[in-house]
Structures are given as C-alpha cells and as structure tokens.
Amino acid sequence: MAGAFLWDDRVRSAGLSVLAGTVAASLPLSNLVDAQPRQRARLLGSAASLLIDFSVDTAVDAIALVSTTLRSTDTVRTRVGALEGLVEAAPTFDLNLTAPATLVTPAGWAFNRASLGWDFDATGNLEQAAIDVARFDFDPATLACRGLLLEEARANAVRNPRAEGGTSGVIGSGGVVPTNWVVDALAGITVTYNGVVSENGMPCAEFRFAGTATGNLGVGADTWVGSYTTTSVASSVFCRRVAGSLTNTTCRMDSYGSGGVFTNGSTTFVPTAGAIATQRYATVGTATTPASGFRTAVRLSFAGAVDVTLRFAVFQQEAGPSPSSPILPPVGVPGATTRAADQTRITGQPIGAATLLIYCEGQAGLNTMVPGGYGPNNDFNNSSYFTIDAAGLGAWICISGGSSLSRTIAGAVGAGGIFAGGCSAAGIAFARNGTLSTQVSAFVVPSAMDRLSLGGSPWGNASAIGIATGVGVYQRWALYPSRLLDGQVGALGATGTTLVAAALAHDSGVVAADTNDAAQGNVVTLLSAPAVGRYMRVDLAAASATAIDVGRLVAGPLWRVSRALSYGVQEGREILDQRDRNPLTGAEFPRPALANPRFTRFSLAVLSSAEIRAQHRTMLAALAGAGEALWVPETTLTRAEMNQRSLWGAIASPGEEAAAMRDTPAGNARVFRIVERV
C-alpha cells in the first residue's frame, strides 16, 4: 500500500490551551510546537485535555503526538469540529443532587421546612431530618441516591403509625393491639401480637395469623379518620412476611370511605421476606363530596389452613394522588402529624440571558408540576419557569412585563425528566428529554432577576418567586450565564451535556495509545477522510502517571502518495553508540548514546507529474533541510505498527540535491532517507 506525508502542520500557527482540570507546568505548552521533540510540554496528573484553535475552519486528516511518555495501555481521544462539540459550556453553578456527600452549594443557597421530615439514608434505613434540613433520599433496595427530595405539605391522618401502646400476646387472651389500631376478628383464626420491633429504622408491629377459616380479616392503624372533599386519598403501609407462608392467604391494601360520596381504593400485593423498607404497598381512593372519614387497612383473605407472620410499618393516610415520604409523630405522642412543605432557593445570582437545566422525577400520580424557574423577588410577571400540565404537556414560559414567550413539548402525564430552557433578547429555546423547540422573537430580558427555585406549586402567586414548593425528587440543577446555542440547549435536554454531537467532524473515540519507548511514544491517528473544523481537542489518559509529557503535536492534511514504495525499502536504526578501544591493551569502552534514532530509506517511483509539481515541490520548498514531516510508510497499518514505523524527521539533508528524477515516460521518482528527530 502507499505511504503518506504529514508535512503541512497547522498546529504550529494555532492557538494552544488546556481545558479546565489540566495543568501545564515546568515545561510550557509552547513546547508542543518547538522544533525539538525532546523539548516537551508537561501536563500534570494522569489525564489532560488540549484545545487547539486554528482560527478558521481547517482540513485535518492526520494527527500525531511525537515523543511522548505514553504507553500501550494509556488512551488517546482526538476530535475536530466546532467549539460547541468539543468543550462543555461553563455554568454559573451545576449541582449534582445525587452526590450529597460532595455537594458544594453556591452562595445564596437556602432551604426551609417548618417541620421534621423523613427519608431513607445510604444504608436503606429510615432517618429523621431536622427542621430546615434538606433531605437526600436513597433507594432502600439499590442504595443509590435518588436525589434531593422536595414535597408539598402533607398530613398523615393515622394517629399511631409508630404502633405504640400495645401488649404482646394472643388477641383476646391477654394480647392488646397498639393504641388506635383495629384487628378484626375471624372465627377459626388466632391472631398473636408479637410486639414492636425495629427494622430499617422503622417501628414495626408484628402479627401471627394461624388457623383454618374462609373469610376476611382487616388489620388497620385506625378506624375512620381524616375528612376530605374532592380529593384523592392515598393509603400505604410497609409490609414484610417474617415467617410462615402465604398459602391460602391474599393480602390487599384498602382505602375506603364513610359518609358523603367516595370511591374506595383496593390493591392486592404479595409481601416477601425481603427488607421491609423495599416493600411499600399503596392504594388510592377518592372523596367527591365531604366524607366523614376513610379507613386505611390491610385486608387479609383466608381460604383454608393458614400460618403466616407479617410485619407492618408506618400506616399512612394522606390527601394526594400517591403516598409521600413516611410521616411519623414524635415518640410517645401518638396523633395525626403534618409534614411542612420543602422549599429551596438560590438568591443573589444576577440573571440575564441565561439557560436553566433541571433533572427531576415527578411525584407518582401527580398530574401537574412545576419543575422550577427563576425571576426577581415577588414578581411573577418577570419570571421564567418550566411547567407540566394535566395532559403531560411540558412548557418553558418566559415572561417580561406581563408579556410572554413559550414553547411546549408533549410528554407523559406526571412525568419528570430533563428540562433545559434558554432565554435571550433573540428568543427562547426549550428542550425536554431529547426534543427541542425554539422561538425566534424579540424579547426584553427582565432586569433584577436574582433568584431561582426548584418546584413551584404556587408559582403563579407573585410572592412565590424564590420560595416555591418542590414536588418530586431532583437530581441536577444548573444555570448557565448565557443563552446557549439551540444545539447546546437540545443536547442539555437530551443528555445533560452541552456538547453537540452534530458539531463534530471527527471523533476517534477513546482508543489505546499502543505505543512504547521503541516507538518514541509516538501516537499517529489517520482519518478516513479530511475533517474540517476550527477547533481540535486531544484528550490523554495515563492511569498510573503523575504527569504526561508530549514533545510535538502536529495535525493537518496528508499527502497520500499515489504509488506504493519500490522494492528495497530499508528500515532500522542509526547507531550513535560509541566503542572506544585502548590501542595498547585492546580493551573496549562502550558508551551508549542517549538514543539510536530510527531511520528509513525508500524510493517513491512512478510519481505523477501533478504530485511532483504540487505536493512534492511545495513540501520541499516549505521544509527544505531545516523542517520536519511525519512519514507514514503504509496508511493501512494497525495503530501499534504505524506508531513503530512512522517517523518524524527531515525529508532532506544539508548539501543534498533533493530532486525528483524523470526516470520513466509515465512518471518520476524520488529517493528519501529520513532519520527521526529525537
């Protein structure tokens, strides 16, 4: 196969910089274009990212790192394109709310909740959060952090979810159920109360049901409680099978009303022996006209001989389309308990043209939701916010002086997801879960916007800006200090990154360097076709290194010669080692050179007249004997072999008559001897 020359290095005249997180020290970045490869740039750490600005769109079909400290298992990634495809936009703040241990909140962060709250911790146990302390909820099954938990105010109407006040024993023969609890009697079934045990941080009431019967038996943490009008009523309990089996037994979560017009809720479930925190069962009833009360209970249906021990924790009844986090009264003070609303905000952030990003998970069953927004204090008519309506239609609404621009994107009812919205004097852009919608229209960006909120159940109230109530779990919250490009907003709404894949003309992906000392650490990348872009990014990673050294970075177009090399190619090393010999004794004293550079000698035969007059003539004029080029002997070699055989060196020597010879009617020939520069 034919070889190629990379001689028109476009990096030499480009702007060089490192990206955030990369430090060039002791050996400056300018050494990347120094003629001497061993005059290296030093990049501290085990990973580094370089950005090259060619100033104008430039064709690149070869990239080479010359004289590096990289090794075979280290990695390299090269990309060419527009800036938005290569570099993340810098946010004002970017909060990963699924990593509370490392979360650093910006100035102006504030959180309020006027009551205690509860969530599951990183070990899967229920924990209590103090007043005004944010809750970061973990999945009790996977122990992964779900994010910042924000909920509206809810009241648990069940008066004794801690199961206090009972006496262990057979019910009716000395055993007494906890205060305000009700366990129905069923002939043939003996119910034994085993008392309260703690599991996953929750107080659990344990009962054994044994005997033979056909019929139903209810276990409830109250009789008729709560008074509701035109609302859903969610009932829930944590339940685990401790011993025995569910043979001839069916479990059903019931929520049924008394008085007025109502619809009962009923859901069958199968408790297992798994951790109780992973087994929450719920059902939802509805009250249309005033209902004097609802009962929350587990209905056990028996059909023969049974023997099963069940554990129940945190019976909860609340107005809402789905259960919220557990709500418990203080120890020793049984009674209905209210958890106040969670409110979080960031103030003192000057906001003009901007882009807002929110990751959230909507509360189950919630038809409408406001993920969040920003604006001035107490001024709804100059704010911007996301919303989801009862039909699942998501919107980004930007208001200025009461006039608004808005874009909408359909989605699932009650669903959260990724929301990104940008606003500037030129219009707005909205992206939701990978779909982008834009509006180009003149818009006066309001002044004095300085606060952001997550959630916003009362966002339409003027006083709500900056004190909105969140509803759901929030994973990420970010603000960018400019209206990003439409493509960047779309990327944010799809993947959470501002990098626009369509803005890339070339992306090698992360590949092994496949190099070593014998190859002088060279890493050569040939593109299948020229990539045109103003910027180039090079990412290096060497896991075991404390620094990465690079002698030269070169990139540009290739001269792919039209004919293969003639027979007689020589490849080897120019031996610079010395062996001194004592003329009297014959003793030898070898002295190794710092390096024995690789060399190659080859002939390019049958070059076309066009190649001689264009590429060869221009290359020779530009480089002569002082400049260097990269010679690639075969463009189809594996990366490891290409690194071993490609040489960076002079294409002519001082005093050489570097000429092409017209040796056949069909073409020309040129003999090269290239010694790598070390």
XYZ file of C-alpha atoms in Angstrom:
678
model
C 0.000 0.000 0.000
C 1.046 3.602 -0.478
C 2.506 5.796 2.235
C 1.790 9.407 3.199
C 3.441 12.600 4.405
C 2.051 14.922 7.073
C 4.161 17.976 6.347
C 1.788 20.964 6.439
C 1.483 21.266 10.216
C -1.429 23.564 11.099
C -0.849 23.362 14.870
C 2.363 25.412 14.625
C 0.390 28.604 13.908
C -2.676 27.762 16.009
C -3.670 28.864 19.496
C -2.888 26.299 22.216
C -4.657 25.984 25.562
C -5.568 23.426 28.192
C -9.097 22.755 29.366
C -10.291 23.018 32.947
C -8.653 20.394 35.122
C -5.444 20.272 33.073
C -2.293 21.986 34.321
C 0.769 22.599 32.160
C 3.743 23.266 34.448
C 7.560 23.369 34.489
C 7.658 22.576 30.757
C 5.415 25.062 28.908
C 2.657 24.335 26.437
C 4.569 26.233 23.745
C 6.971 23.283 23.580
C 4.293 21.401 21.635
C 5.327 23.372 18.560
C 9.024 23.619 19.373
C 11.168 22.105 16.620
C 12.996 19.876 19.105
C 10.720 16.948 20.092
C 12.573 16.316 23.338
C 11.735 19.863 24.389
C 8.445 18.588 25.744
C 5.353 20.128 27.289
C 4.494 18.667 30.694
C 0.857 18.096 31.641
C 0.451 17.319 35.332
C -1.726 14.461 36.530
C -2.941 11.245 34.946
C -5.259 12.920 32.437
C -5.032 16.008 30.268
C -7.075 17.803 27.627
C -5.651 20.107 24.971
C -7.600 22.551 22.822
C -6.229 23.849 19.527
C -7.816 26.865 17.817
C -6.896 27.040 14.134
C -8.676 30.454 13.896
C -10.517 29.345 10.740
C -12.063 26.119 9.526
C -9.157 23.810 8.713
C -8.968 20.431 6.998
C -7.328 17.753 9.121
C -6.831 14.148 8.113
C -3.853 13.224 10.271
C -2.972 13.940 13.911
C 0.277 12.909 15.567
C 1.713 13.086 19.061
C 5.500 12.883 18.800
C 7.934 11.912 21.557
C 5.561 11.269 24.457
C 5.681 9.364 27.740
C 2.504 7.440 26.852
C 2.468 3.654 26.986
C 0.469 0.958 25.242
C -2.451 0.801 27.690
C -2.796 4.575 28.002
C -5.548 6.173 25.960
C -5.985 8.964 23.451
C -9.062 10.643 22.016
C -8.996 13.193 19.187
C -11.870 15.365 17.987
C -12.239 18.074 15.336
C -15.180 20.419 14.895
C -16.946 23.492 16.198
C -16.347 24.596 19.777
C -19.790 23.519 20.984
C -18.953 19.941 20.007
C -15.673 19.924 21.925
C -15.960 21.962 25.107
C -18.662 21.991 27.764
C -20.193 25.388 28.385
C -19.162 26.760 31.788
C -22.108 27.036 34.207
C -22.642 29.592 36.936
C -23.367 26.584 39.119
C -24.026 22.906 38.421
C -25.307 20.876 41.360
C -25.266 17.082 41.292
C -28.017 16.415 43.792
C -27.385 12.655 43.764
C -23.996 13.090 45.469
C -24.816 14.819 48.768
C -21.505 13.837 50.363
C -19.574 16.002 47.901
C -22.229 18.628 47.164
C -20.956 22.191 47.413
C -23.825 24.647 47.251
C -23.369 28.136 45.789
C -23.665 31.363 47.733
C -27.294 32.223 48.331
C -28.474 28.619 48.758
C -31.262 28.315 51.323
C -33.627 25.544 52.364
C -36.720 25.667 54.554
C -39.131 23.139 56.017
C -41.001 24.136 59.146
C -41.192 20.579 60.495
C -39.295 17.363 60.800
C -39.023 15.196 57.685
C -38.077 11.611 56.882
C -36.109 9.898 54.137
C -34.092 6.745 53.548
C -30.347 7.027 54.082
C -27.428 5.421 52.240
C -27.816 2.208 54.267
C -31.501 1.797 53.418
C -32.755 2.890 56.857
C -35.419 5.494 57.521
C -33.878 8.610 59.074
C -35.315 11.779 60.538
C -34.279 15.164 59.152
C -34.365 18.146 61.441
C -36.356 21.306 60.755
C -34.880 23.241 57.780
C -32.530 20.364 56.839
C -32.704 19.180 53.224
C -33.418 15.509 52.564
C -31.430 13.450 50.075
C -33.382 10.262 49.568
C -31.794 6.877 48.797
C -33.450 3.881 47.186
C -33.662 1.317 50.010
C -33.312 -1.537 47.516
C -30.327 -0.361 45.431
C -28.948 2.135 47.999
C -28.442 4.592 45.125
C -29.168 8.220 45.872
C -32.387 9.294 44.166
C -31.663 12.985 44.719
C -32.980 15.959 46.659
C -36.447 15.125 47.969
C -38.872 18.047 47.816
C -42.515 17.619 48.791
C -45.555 19.757 49.428
C -47.109 19.804 52.884
C -48.860 16.543 53.744
C -50.642 15.238 56.866
C -50.715 11.600 57.948
C -54.205 11.164 59.434
C -53.269 7.838 61.011
C -52.957 8.560 64.725
C -50.433 5.905 65.741
C -48.145 4.856 62.872
C -45.428 4.012 65.439
C -47.656 1.227 66.863
C -47.202 2.405 70.442
C -49.222 1.173 73.419
C -49.898 -2.498 72.657
C -49.298 -5.669 74.701
C -47.783 -8.840 73.263
C -49.895 -11.970 73.305
C -52.900 -13.633 71.694
C -55.524 -11.016 70.918
C -58.481 -11.601 73.220
C -56.357 -13.639 75.656
C -54.090 -11.006 77.129
C -52.691 -9.548 73.924
C -53.685 -5.968 73.100
C -53.208 -4.254 69.757
C -51.428 -0.865 69.688
C -53.401 2.251 70.580
C -55.997 3.191 67.932
C -55.232 0.059 65.903
C -58.009 -2.299 64.828
C -57.628 -6.017 64.062
C -60.882 -7.654 63.016
C -61.903 -10.996 64.500
C -62.463 -14.018 62.239
C -63.687 -17.338 63.587
C -61.051 -20.020 63.263
C -58.086 -17.604 63.109
C -55.888 -16.929 66.126
C -54.134 -13.566 65.980
C -50.995 -13.183 68.092
C -49.411 -9.785 68.568
C -45.614 -10.175 68.858
C -44.960 -6.554 69.762
C -42.952 -3.811 68.087
C -39.558 -4.445 66.503
C -37.283 -2.058 64.645
C -36.328 -2.817 61.036
C -34.715 -0.432 58.574
C -35.130 2.344 61.136
C -38.908 1.898 61.283
C -41.084 0.746 64.214
C -42.873 -2.401 63.021
C -45.882 -4.137 64.547
C -45.653 -7.916 64.110
C -48.665 -10.266 63.992
C -49.052 -14.016 63.512
C -52.217 -15.328 61.866
C -52.828 -19.065 62.287
C -55.811 -21.399 61.975
C -58.356 -22.508 59.414
C -61.061 -20.249 58.037
C -62.682 -18.836 54.959
C -63.254 -15.094 55.091
C -61.662 -11.669 55.540
C -59.788 -10.038 58.378
C -58.668 -6.420 58.469
C -55.534 -5.022 60.106
C -55.679 -1.251 60.294
C -53.888 1.507 62.077
C -57.145 3.367 62.813
C -60.882 3.392 62.324
C -62.429 6.296 60.387
C -60.011 9.208 60.225
C -59.460 12.221 58.008
C -62.115 14.430 56.444
C -61.771 15.039 52.717
C -63.518 16.962 49.935
C -62.929 16.481 46.193
C -59.525 14.883 46.529
C -57.625 11.636 46.194
C -56.842 9.796 49.409
C -53.636 7.729 49.372
C -53.243 4.898 51.873
C -49.992 2.985 52.302
C -48.042 0.645 54.566
C -44.704 -1.149 54.612
C -45.256 -4.902 54.993
C -42.955 -7.935 55.151
C -43.534 -11.656 55.549
C -41.423 -12.709 58.543
C -42.338 -16.393 58.882
C -44.720 -18.992 57.531
C -46.197 -18.806 54.061
C -48.977 -17.082 52.165
C -50.660 -20.362 51.290
C -54.438 -19.780 51.236
C -53.816 -16.086 52.025
C -54.357 -12.986 49.894
C -53.193 -9.513 51.004
C -54.948 -6.374 49.845
C -54.319 -2.708 50.650
C -57.646 -0.954 51.181
C -58.658 2.689 51.431
C -62.388 3.045 51.907
C -64.602 5.895 52.997
C -67.598 6.639 55.159
C -70.154 9.415 54.647
C -70.646 11.508 51.518
C -69.700 10.369 48.026
C -66.448 8.466 47.717
C -64.668 5.739 45.756
C -62.777 3.029 47.585
C -59.246 2.051 46.681
C -58.061 -1.549 46.737
C -54.757 -3.080 45.590
C -53.626 -6.698 46.006
C -49.994 -7.287 46.977
C -47.669 -10.151 47.899
C -45.249 -9.384 50.759
C -41.942 -11.243 50.636
C -39.153 -11.984 53.080
C -37.087 -9.091 51.715
C -36.218 -5.966 53.677
C -39.355 -4.152 54.797
C -38.086 -0.788 53.513
C -38.274 -2.155 49.963
C -41.914 -3.232 50.314
C -44.294 -0.317 50.453
C -47.816 -1.025 49.240
C -50.418 1.611 48.463
C -53.852 2.260 47.080
C -55.813 5.428 46.301
C -59.458 6.239 46.986
C -61.324 9.450 46.159
C -63.695 11.724 48.049
C -66.105 13.757 45.884
C -68.381 15.362 48.492
C -67.497 15.604 52.180
C -66.538 12.184 53.512
C -66.630 11.836 57.290
C -63.587 9.601 57.207
C -61.517 6.944 55.480
C -60.080 3.740 56.859
C -56.610 2.578 55.917
C -56.166 -1.162 56.396
C -54.630 -4.346 55.062
C -57.371 -6.832 54.201
C -56.328 -10.478 54.603
C -58.483 -13.031 52.803
C -58.181 -16.640 54.002
C -59.323 -19.780 52.187
C -58.306 -22.738 54.369
C -55.479 -23.529 56.740
C -53.074 -20.636 57.214
C -49.984 -19.783 59.265
C -48.161 -16.583 58.426
C -46.379 -13.883 60.410
C -46.479 -10.364 58.949
C -44.718 -7.174 59.980
C -46.411 -3.772 59.372
C -44.705 -0.369 59.493
C -45.899 3.232 59.103
C -49.541 3.023 58.147
C -50.175 6.327 56.351
C -53.288 8.072 55.052
C -52.992 11.429 53.283
C -54.735 13.669 50.790
C -52.933 13.237 47.488
C -52.681 11.118 44.341
C -49.902 8.935 45.757
C -48.080 8.373 49.046
C -45.386 10.830 50.043
C -42.422 10.021 52.263
C -43.209 8.452 55.661
C -44.654 10.829 58.265
C -44.304 9.924 61.937
C -45.377 11.680 65.145
C -42.863 12.257 67.950
C -42.073 9.169 70.048
C -44.598 8.832 72.851
C -47.007 11.372 71.378
C -49.306 9.433 69.045
C -51.535 11.548 66.835
C -52.127 12.791 63.307
C -48.957 14.525 62.083
C -48.237 17.165 59.433
C -45.008 17.464 57.478
C -44.434 21.003 56.204
C -43.528 21.864 52.608
C -39.934 21.746 51.381
C -38.698 24.996 49.877
C -35.273 25.506 48.344
C -33.859 28.519 46.540
C -30.698 30.291 45.471
C -30.638 34.070 45.735
C -28.162 36.778 44.838
C -27.381 35.337 41.404
C -27.606 38.074 38.733
C -29.557 36.506 35.861
C -29.879 37.997 32.399
C -29.846 35.999 29.189
C -29.429 32.514 30.619
C -30.018 28.770 30.283
C -31.597 26.721 33.081
C -31.234 22.941 33.479
C -33.259 20.755 35.835
C -33.329 16.962 36.202
C -36.336 15.819 38.187
C -38.574 12.852 38.870
C -42.198 13.827 39.306
C -44.207 12.560 42.216
C -46.186 9.487 41.196
C -49.787 10.254 40.296
C -49.209 13.999 40.138
C -50.837 15.394 37.002
C -49.429 18.925 37.139
C -45.954 20.003 38.132
C -43.626 23.000 38.022
C -40.032 21.693 37.971
C -38.627 25.157 38.718
C -37.653 28.557 37.400
C -36.119 31.954 38.150
C -37.093 35.598 38.430
C -36.979 38.727 40.586
C -38.230 38.741 44.149
C -42.054 38.744 44.335
C -42.529 39.456 40.628
C -44.185 36.635 38.707
C -44.696 38.892 35.672
C -40.939 38.943 35.006
C -40.043 35.318 35.578
C -39.154 32.205 33.559
C -40.168 28.675 34.542
C -40.925 25.117 33.438
C -44.329 23.523 33.881
C -46.163 20.279 33.060
C -49.943 20.284 32.749
C -52.509 17.573 33.390
C -52.169 16.303 29.813
C -48.402 15.873 30.157
C -47.615 18.936 28.038
C -44.343 20.487 29.171
C -43.651 24.175 28.691
C -40.873 26.751 29.095
C -42.509 30.098 29.776
C -40.574 33.366 29.810
C -42.443 36.472 30.973
C -41.316 40.076 30.660
C -43.567 42.838 31.945
C -46.532 40.508 31.708
C -45.867 39.606 28.042
C -44.602 36.098 27.454
C -42.938 33.707 25.053
C -43.456 29.985 25.497
C -42.621 26.684 23.857
C -44.306 23.368 24.584
C -43.303 19.719 24.193
C -45.639 16.784 24.786
C -44.752 14.084 27.292
C -46.164 11.537 29.686
C -48.685 12.726 32.268
C -46.978 13.457 35.570
C -43.528 12.584 34.249
C -40.373 14.459 35.133
C -37.172 14.102 33.130
C -34.580 16.520 31.799
C -35.646 20.113 31.210
C -33.439 22.760 29.596
C -34.566 26.270 28.756
C -32.716 29.225 27.283
C -33.848 32.820 27.041
C -32.297 35.916 25.441
C -33.253 39.058 23.530
C -33.414 36.939 20.356
C -35.998 34.459 21.683
C -36.203 31.219 23.632
C -35.317 27.545 23.319
C -36.825 24.623 25.246
C -35.634 21.004 25.327
C -37.282 18.136 27.141
C -35.954 14.597 27.141
C -34.290 14.951 23.738
C -36.869 17.084 21.917
C -36.047 20.720 21.071
C -38.471 23.570 20.386
C -37.383 27.141 19.646
C -38.975 30.529 19.060
C -37.110 33.375 17.389
C -38.733 36.578 18.567
C -37.643 39.875 20.074
C -37.795 39.674 23.853
C -36.881 42.118 26.580
C -34.954 40.154 29.191
C -36.168 41.406 32.590
C -33.708 43.100 34.902
C -33.255 42.410 38.618
C -33.728 38.624 38.209
C -31.612 37.202 41.004
C -33.257 34.103 42.461
C -34.028 30.548 41.432
C -36.326 27.919 42.899
C -36.919 24.221 42.445
C -40.542 23.238 42.192
C -43.301 25.796 42.329
C -46.748 24.540 43.253
C -47.785 28.173 43.886
C -45.570 29.676 41.171
C -48.440 31.753 39.794
C -48.581 33.750 43.027
C -46.406 36.839 42.944
C -44.990 36.026 46.374
C -43.892 32.554 45.275
C -40.806 33.570 43.310
C -37.871 32.304 45.288
C -39.947 30.361 47.827
C -41.599 27.809 45.546
C -42.516 24.378 46.878
C -40.880 21.404 45.189
C -42.821 18.278 44.293
C -40.650 15.264 43.470
C -37.029 14.192 43.507
C -34.425 16.431 41.889
C -31.156 15.030 40.550
C -29.439 18.046 38.992
C -29.788 21.827 38.951
C -27.634 24.066 36.787
C -27.600 27.633 35.500
C -25.563 28.849 32.525
C -24.793 32.592 32.347
C -25.842 32.956 28.720
C -28.443 31.740 26.276
C -26.677 28.705 24.847
C -26.899 27.807 21.181
C -30.028 25.927 20.181
C -27.973 22.793 19.613
C -26.492 23.085 23.105
C -29.931 23.529 24.676
C -31.107 20.474 22.743
C -28.107 18.464 23.921
C -28.749 19.503 27.527
C -32.350 18.368 27.277
C -31.286 15.028 25.793
C -28.138 14.016 27.656
C -27.409 16.727 30.200
C -24.262 17.802 28.396
C -23.828 20.917 26.258
C -21.668 19.007 23.766
C -23.367 18.903 20.368
C -22.527 15.670 18.572
C -23.568 17.124 15.216
C -20.891 19.823 15.584
C -18.121 17.208 15.346
C -16.428 16.475 12.051
C -14.204 13.806 13.610
C -14.239 11.804 16.835
C -11.823 8.923 17.268
C -13.449 7.809 20.496
C -11.233 6.660 23.350
C -8.569 4.363 21.881
C -5.469 2.697 23.249
C -2.257 4.601 22.569
C -0.471 1.363 21.529
C 2.956 2.931 21.853
C 6.172 2.472 23.807
C 9.751 3.693 24.139
C 10.801 1.872 20.971
C 8.285 3.985 19.071
C 9.457 7.080 20.993
C 5.959 7.297 22.444
C 4.580 8.392 19.063
C 0.819 8.133 18.551
C -0.427 8.566 14.980
C -4.091 8.922 14.010
C -5.143 8.874 10.358
C -8.675 9.905 9.472
C -10.575 8.082 6.786
C -11.439 11.431 5.189
C -10.467 15.026 5.935
C -12.350 16.569 8.861
C -12.994 20.292 8.638
C -13.325 22.363 11.783
C -11.930 25.370 13.546
C -11.028 23.518 16.728
C -9.276 20.293 17.663
C -9.343 18.612 21.058
C -6.920 15.960 22.277
C -7.615 14.007 25.477
C -4.859 11.924 27.052
C -5.117 9.492 29.963
C -2.336 7.550 31.678
C -3.787 5.997 34.811
C -0.506 5.326 36.610
C 1.245 8.567 35.653
C 1.753 11.728 37.701
C 2.460 13.719 34.531
C 2.202 13.269 30.766
C 4.947 14.690 28.550
C 4.396 15.463 24.857
C 7.165 16.634 22.524
C 5.243 17.697 19.437
C 1.601 17.899 18.459
C 1.088 18.073 14.694
C -2.030 17.950 12.573
C -3.084 18.852 9.081
C -3.742 17.479 5.604
C -1.937 14.404 4.259
C -0.128 13.917 1.016
C -1.110 10.350 0.237
C 1.329 9.281 -2.467
C -0.290 7.645 -5.464
C 2.039 4.641 -5.801
C 3.422 2.075 -3.386
C 7.071 2.098 -2.352
C 9.605 0.464 -4.613
C 11.317 -2.716 -3.500
C 14.454 -2.243 -1.471
C 12.984 -0.285 1.448
C 15.341 -0.072 4.401
C 14.160 0.419 7.987
C 16.343 0.293 11.058
C 18.345 2.488 13.433
C 21.216 4.853 13.004
C 23.651 3.665 15.659
C 25.132 6.563 17.584
C 26.643 4.429 20.344
C 30.426 4.571 20.559
C 33.054 1.985 21.488
C 36.453 3.403 22.364
C 39.415 0.977 22.261
C 42.703 1.287 24.072
C 45.384 0.870 21.389
C 47.863 -0.629 23.897
C 45.665 -3.191 25.641
C 42.812 -3.656 23.165
C 40.280 -3.043 25.950
C 36.947 -1.641 24.768
C 34.898 1.059 26.457
C 31.338 1.172 25.058
C 29.399 4.403 25.516
C 25.671 4.189 24.768
C 24.071 7.154 23.061
C 21.061 8.846 24.558
C 19.143 7.445 21.592
C 19.779 5.489 18.439
C 17.211 7.073 16.139
C 15.154 5.067 13.724
C 15.687 5.653 10.025
C 14.224 4.605 6.742
C 15.437 4.729 3.151
C 12.950 4.262 0.346
C 12.144 5.219 -3.197
C 8.861 6.629 -4.446
C 8.684 5.521 -8.037
C 6.230 6.494 -10.730
C 5.080 9.682 -9.014
C 2.742 11.590 -11.264
C 3.759 14.919 -12.742
C 0.915 16.527 -10.765
C 2.372 15.206 -7.491
C 5.856 16.413 -8.343
C 4.628 19.865 -9.344
C 2.229 20.260 -6.439
C 2.764 18.294 -3.225
C 6.446 17.416 -3.589
C 7.508 20.828 -4.847
C 5.528 22.660 -2.131
C 6.703 20.325 0.640
C 10.347 20.666 -0.398
C 10.111 24.449 -0.577
C 8.441 24.686 2.818
C 10.672 22.262 4.727
C 13.962 22.017 2.846
C 16.595 20.606 5.224
C 15.510 22.514 8.340
C 11.885 21.434 8.675
C 10.385 18.072 9.527
C 7.473 15.974 8.354
C 5.793 12.809 9.538
C 6.328 9.870 7.215
C 3.777 7.043 7.366
C 5.028 4.041 5.326
C 1.589 2.450 4.918
C -1.748 4.075 5.650
C -3.460 0.748 6.425
C -1.175 -0.359 9.256
C -2.533 -1.142 12.701
C -2.090 1.660 15.199
C 0.693 -0.188 17.050
C 2.626 -0.910 13.840
C 2.029 2.586 12.488
C 3.459 4.077 15.673
C 6.523 1.825 15.370
C 7.268 2.630 11.733
C 6.143 6.252 11.287
C 8.997 8.736 11.624
C 9.110 12.452 12.403
C 12.200 13.839 10.741
C 13.783 15.874 7.965
C 12.937 14.976 4.370
C 16.282 16.299 3.074
C 19.816 16.686 4.394
C 22.112 19.744 4.198
C 24.061 19.629 0.941
C 21.734 17.007 -0.564
C 20.466 17.525 -4.070
C 16.859 16.804 -3.129
C 15.447 16.241 -6.580
C 12.912 14.107 -8.329
C 14.113 12.207 -11.358
C 12.051 11.634 -14.506
C 13.077 8.016 -14.968
C 10.127 6.682 -16.965
C 7.814 8.129 -19.568
C 4.956 7.601 -17.146
C 6.312 9.287 -14.043
C 9.025 10.468 -11.686
C 10.983 9.013 -8.796
C 12.435 10.412 -5.583
C 14.676 8.674 -3.067
C 14.255 9.658 0.599
C 16.379 8.973 3.623
C 14.598 10.045 6.829
C 16.125 9.855 10.287
C 13.740 10.532 13.132
C 14.386 13.609 15.187
C 14.684 12.747 18.853
